[in-house]
mmCIF file of C-alpha atoms in Angstrom:
data_model
loop_
_atom_site.group_PDB
_atom_site.id
_atom_site.type_symbol
_atom_site.label_atom_id
_atom_site.label_comp_id
_atom_site.label_asym_id
_atom_site.label_seq_id
_atom_site.Cartn_x
_atom_site.Cartn_y
_atom_site.Cartn_z
ATOM 1 C CA MET A 1 -8.326 -0.843 4.809
ATOM 2 C CA PHE A 2 -5.857 2.142 3.432
ATOM 3 C CA VAL A 3 -5.621 2.857 -0.739
ATOM 4 C CA ASP A 4 -2.249 3.578 -1.638
ATOM 5 C CA GLY A 5 -1.090 5.801 -4.941
ATOM 6 C CA CYS A 6 1.520 4.327 -7.032
ATOM 7 C CA PHE A 7 3.430 7.256 -7.133
ATOM 8 C CA TRP A 8 3.034 7.916 -3.316
ATOM 9 C CA HIS A 9 4.001 4.453 -2.549
ATOM 10 C CA GLY A 10 6.140 2.864 -5.082
ATOM 11 C CA CYS A 11 4.011 0.885 -6.866
ATOM 12 C CA PRO A 12 5.758 -1.682 -8.859
ATOM 13 C CA GLU A 13 3.978 -1.467 -12.076
ATOM 14 C CA HIS A 14 3.082 1.548 -12.363
ATOM 15 C CA HIS A 15 5.904 4.161 -9.962
ATOM 16 C CA THR A 16 8.283 6.563 -11.952
ATOM 17 C CA GLN A 17 10.792 9.068 -11.287
ATOM 18 C CA PRO A 18 10.709 12.681 -11.310
ATOM 19 C CA ILE A 19 13.577 13.949 -12.904
ATOM 20 C CA THR A 20 13.982 16.748 -10.864
ATOM 21 C CA ASN A 21 15.564 16.326 -7.391
ATOM 22 C CA ARG A 22 15.936 12.381 -7.493
ATOM 23 C CA GLU A 23 17.338 11.624 -4.519
ATOM 24 C CA TRP A 24 14.934 13.308 -2.137
ATOM 25 C CA TRP A 25 11.670 11.886 -3.967
ATOM 26 C CA GLU A 26 13.624 8.186 -3.700
ATOM 27 C CA TRP A 27 14.239 8.769 -0.251
ATOM 28 C CA LYS A 28 10.683 10.166 0.087
ATOM 29 C CA VAL A 29 9.162 7.870 -1.198
ATOM 30 C CA GLN A 30 11.244 4.505 0.330
ATOM 31 C CA ARG A 31 10.435 6.538 4.062
ATOM 32 C CA ASN A 32 6.388 5.982 3.050
ATOM 33 C CA ARG A 33 6.786 2.585 2.114
ATOM 34 C CA ASP A 34 8.508 2.029 5.480
ATOM 35 C CA ARG A 35 6.468 3.902 7.089
ATOM 36 C CA ASP A 36 3.588 1.522 5.518
ATOM 37 C CA ALA A 37 5.590 -1.694 7.096
ATOM 38 C CA ASN A 38 5.805 0.014 10.122
ATOM 39 C CA THR A 39 2.033 0.922 10.647
ATOM 40 C CA ASN A 40 1.306 -2.550 9.002
ATOM 41 C CA GLU A 41 2.981 -4.230 11.901
ATOM 42 C CA LEU A 42 1.631 -2.648 14.905
ATOM 43 C CA LEU A 43 -1.987 -2.697 13.291
ATOM 44 C CA THR A 44 -1.588 -6.541 13.063
ATOM 45 C CA ARG A 45 -0.097 -7.134 15.926
ATOM 46 C CA HIS A 46 -3.004 -5.210 18.156
ATOM 47 C CA GLY A 47 -5.134 -7.752 16.165
ATOM 48 C CA TRP A 48 -5.636 -6.119 13.171
ATOM 49 C CA THR A 49 -6.139 -7.284 9.495
ATOM 50 C CA VAL A 50 -4.197 -5.042 7.856
ATOM 51 C CA ILE A 51 -5.678 -4.913 3.644
ATOM 52 C CA ARG A 52 -3.376 -2.867 1.095
ATOM 53 C CA VAL A 53 -4.888 -2.088 -2.977
ATOM 54 C CA TRP A 54 -3.354 -0.084 -5.226
ATOM 55 C CA GLU A 55 -5.349 2.196 -7.085
ATOM 56 C CA HIS A 56 -5.127 1.479 -10.095
ATOM 57 C CA GLU A 57 -6.837 -2.275 -9.297
ATOM 58 C CA ASP A 58 -10.438 -2.814 -10.825
ATOM 59 C CA PRO A 59 -12.864 -1.919 -7.991
ATOM 60 C CA ALA A 60 -14.378 -5.522 -8.349
ATOM 61 C CA GLU A 61 -11.458 -7.312 -7.574
ATOM 62 C CA ALA A 62 -9.999 -5.163 -4.920
ATOM 63 C CA ALA A 63 -13.829 -5.719 -3.635
ATOM 64 C CA ASP A 64 -13.832 -9.293 -4.319
ATOM 65 C CA ARG A 65 -10.313 -9.700 -2.676
ATOM 66 C CA ILE A 66 -11.452 -7.409 0.432
ATOM 67 C CA GLU A 67 -14.023 -9.412 0.373
ATOM 68 C CA LEU A 68 -12.290 -12.733 0.468
ATOM 69 C CA LEU A 69 -9.829 -11.796 3.874
ATOM 70 C CA VAL A 70 -12.743 -10.478 5.928
ATOM 71 C CA ARG A 71 -14.702 -13.144 5.409
ATOM 72 C CA ARG A 72 -11.742 -15.861 5.979
ATOM 73 C CA PRO A 73 -12.362 -18.364 8.947
ATOM 74 C CA ASP A 74 -9.530 -17.298 11.985
#
């Protein structure tokens, strides 16, 4: 399970670009997203269930969603 930070992982709801060094930050966040996608693919390929939640998500709601994913039949 991964808890992704809104700033570092480009949350579609809360991510904001810094004013200074904008191009570098766009590159950095995109690189993080690409790495996340590669990690998801690698883990899934090896039989893992990948669960990602955003840092802003309500903990109880995130826990309910995680429980549903973990308990679902294969």
